[in-house]
Amino acid sequence: MSHPIYNYCAGPAVLPQEVMEQVRHSLKDFHNGLVITEISHRGAEFMQIVEESKADLADLLNIPAGYQILFFQGGATGQFAAIPMNLLGEARSADYVQTGVWSEKAVEEAQLFCDVNVVANTKANRYTSVPHQASWQLNKDAAYLHYTPNETIHGVEFTWVPKVEVPLVADMSSNILSQPINVSDYDLIYAGVQKNIGPAGMAVVIVKEDVIKPSRYPIPTIFNYRKMIAEDSCCNTPAVFSWYVSGLMFKWLKAQGGLTVMAEQNRLKADIVYAAIDASDFYHNPVETHSRSRMNIPFTLADPKLDSAFLQKAQEQGLFNLAGHRSIGGMRASLYNAMPVAGAQALVDFMRDFERHYG
Ligand SMILES: *Cc1c(COP(=O)(O)O)cnc(C)c1O
């Protein structure tokens, strides 16, 4: 093998070598000989992690005043429930755009709490496009509109931000921090950290404080935005390790030059892989060209009987976790921030090689 191993896992995903080096050190000696997983979440060292992580994230995303940064356990799925609990207020319904399996799951969870109006649904075309906003059936009484800017399984990504009269909620689990965004376009942004930020165990929520509504129902403390704001996301023992590593990742991103640099790299990596797919009759990506994800690239081989050989040979070449999601099969390459351009190049070199032998 002429290159390091590359891990294209959709999540939990690869982290930068420099970050993992610091993590290894912190497991030997984080502070005064104590390791990171053994420090008190009420101590000064952890308080510093809390403050710096919030400041660095605010800096990276240029988060304006009026927004709160919160860290929850329960992943993005926990937020599927927390969002209606905290945002519904007296409203009885919410609008959802359904563009893939993740928004479908968000819809199902919200249905536990309210009437869900699915404003557009691309399931009939197997989730291969982003529906134009002109076609959406919006409800002006909705408490908020929820959408998924990047569908991790189907590889469908919005290139634009919906413009609606109600608060806008975005599940950015798989594309947060992949490019600069205008935070004030949104009222709530959330993300499970295990794709583009850190080890599994947390979700980040960036919420405009004035969209949080008194609830008709009691809200469990660990999902209660107001209580979490009051306690600096430490109503109970937080996911100390996940939080610590996420903080290191924020610093790494700043050191790379921030999100403008990441956006250029992410565009380049995706272009390399899509160009290889489109130049071949052997590989195929089903997503409408202008809705293609920069982060997650699903593709199929001309003959699905070759799938297992493809995965096997890839692994022998040090290219890991290229199998598509179990719900749709095929292949998928995830190219988050921590994936270097050389990783995209190594993948297409392997793909061309495989096609020459088996195509
Ligand atoms: C992975 C993912 C989720 C689920 O995240 P969990 O943290 O496992 O609950 C939700 N939405 C999107 C877009 C995802 O990629």
PDB file of N, CA and C in Angstrom, residues 33 45 110 143 197 223 261 289 337:
ATOM      1  N   GLY A  33      -1.653  14.260  35.789  1.00  0.00           N
ATOM      2  CA  GLY A  33      -1.615  12.798  35.778  1.00  0.00           C
ATOM      3  C   GLY A  33      -2.979  12.141  35.670  1.00  0.00           C
ATOM      4  N   GLU A  45     -11.049  22.346  35.077  1.00  0.00           N
ATOM      5  CA  GLU A  45     -10.536  21.912  33.762  1.00  0.00           C
ATOM      6  C   GLU A  45     -11.690  21.682  32.795  1.00  0.00           C
ATOM      7  N   ALA A 110     -41.756  13.365  15.565  1.00  0.00           N
ATOM      8  CA  ALA A 110     -42.571  14.561  15.832  1.00  0.00           C
ATOM      9  C   ALA A 110     -44.047  14.195  15.929  1.00  0.00           C
ATOM     10  N   ALA A 143     -45.775  25.516  13.927  1.00  0.00           N
ATOM     11  CA  ALA A 143     -44.889  26.061  14.956  1.00  0.00           C
ATOM     12  C   ALA A 143     -43.502  26.332  14.378  1.00  0.00           C
ATOM     13  N   ILE A 197     -17.842  16.108  13.609  1.00  0.00           N
ATOM     14  CA  ILE A 197     -17.277  16.840  14.751  1.00  0.00           C
ATOM     15  C   ILE A 197     -16.452  15.988  15.721  1.00  0.00           C
ATOM     16  N   PHE A 223     -33.974  17.102  28.218  1.00  0.00           N
ATOM     17  CA  PHE A 223     -34.370  17.621  26.900  1.00  0.00           C
ATOM     18  C   PHE A 223     -34.909  19.045  26.976  1.00  0.00           C
ATOM     19  N   VAL A 261     -11.935  27.490   4.087  1.00  0.00           N
ATOM     20  CA  VAL A 261     -10.946  26.502   3.624  1.00  0.00           C
ATOM     21  C   VAL A 261     -11.583  25.109   3.572  1.00  0.00           C
ATOM     22  N   THR A 289     -28.186  15.915 -10.477  1.00  0.00           N
ATOM     23  CA  THR A 289     -26.855  16.547 -10.386  1.00  0.00           C
ATOM     24  C   THR A 289     -26.787  17.692  -9.374  1.00  0.00           C
ATOM     25  N   ASN A 337     -15.033  16.591   6.983  1.00  0.00           N
ATOM     26  CA  ASN A 337     -13.876  17.482   7.117  1.00  0.00           C
ATOM     27  C   ASN A 337     -12.554  16.761   7.345  1.00  0.00           C
TER      28      ASN A 337
END
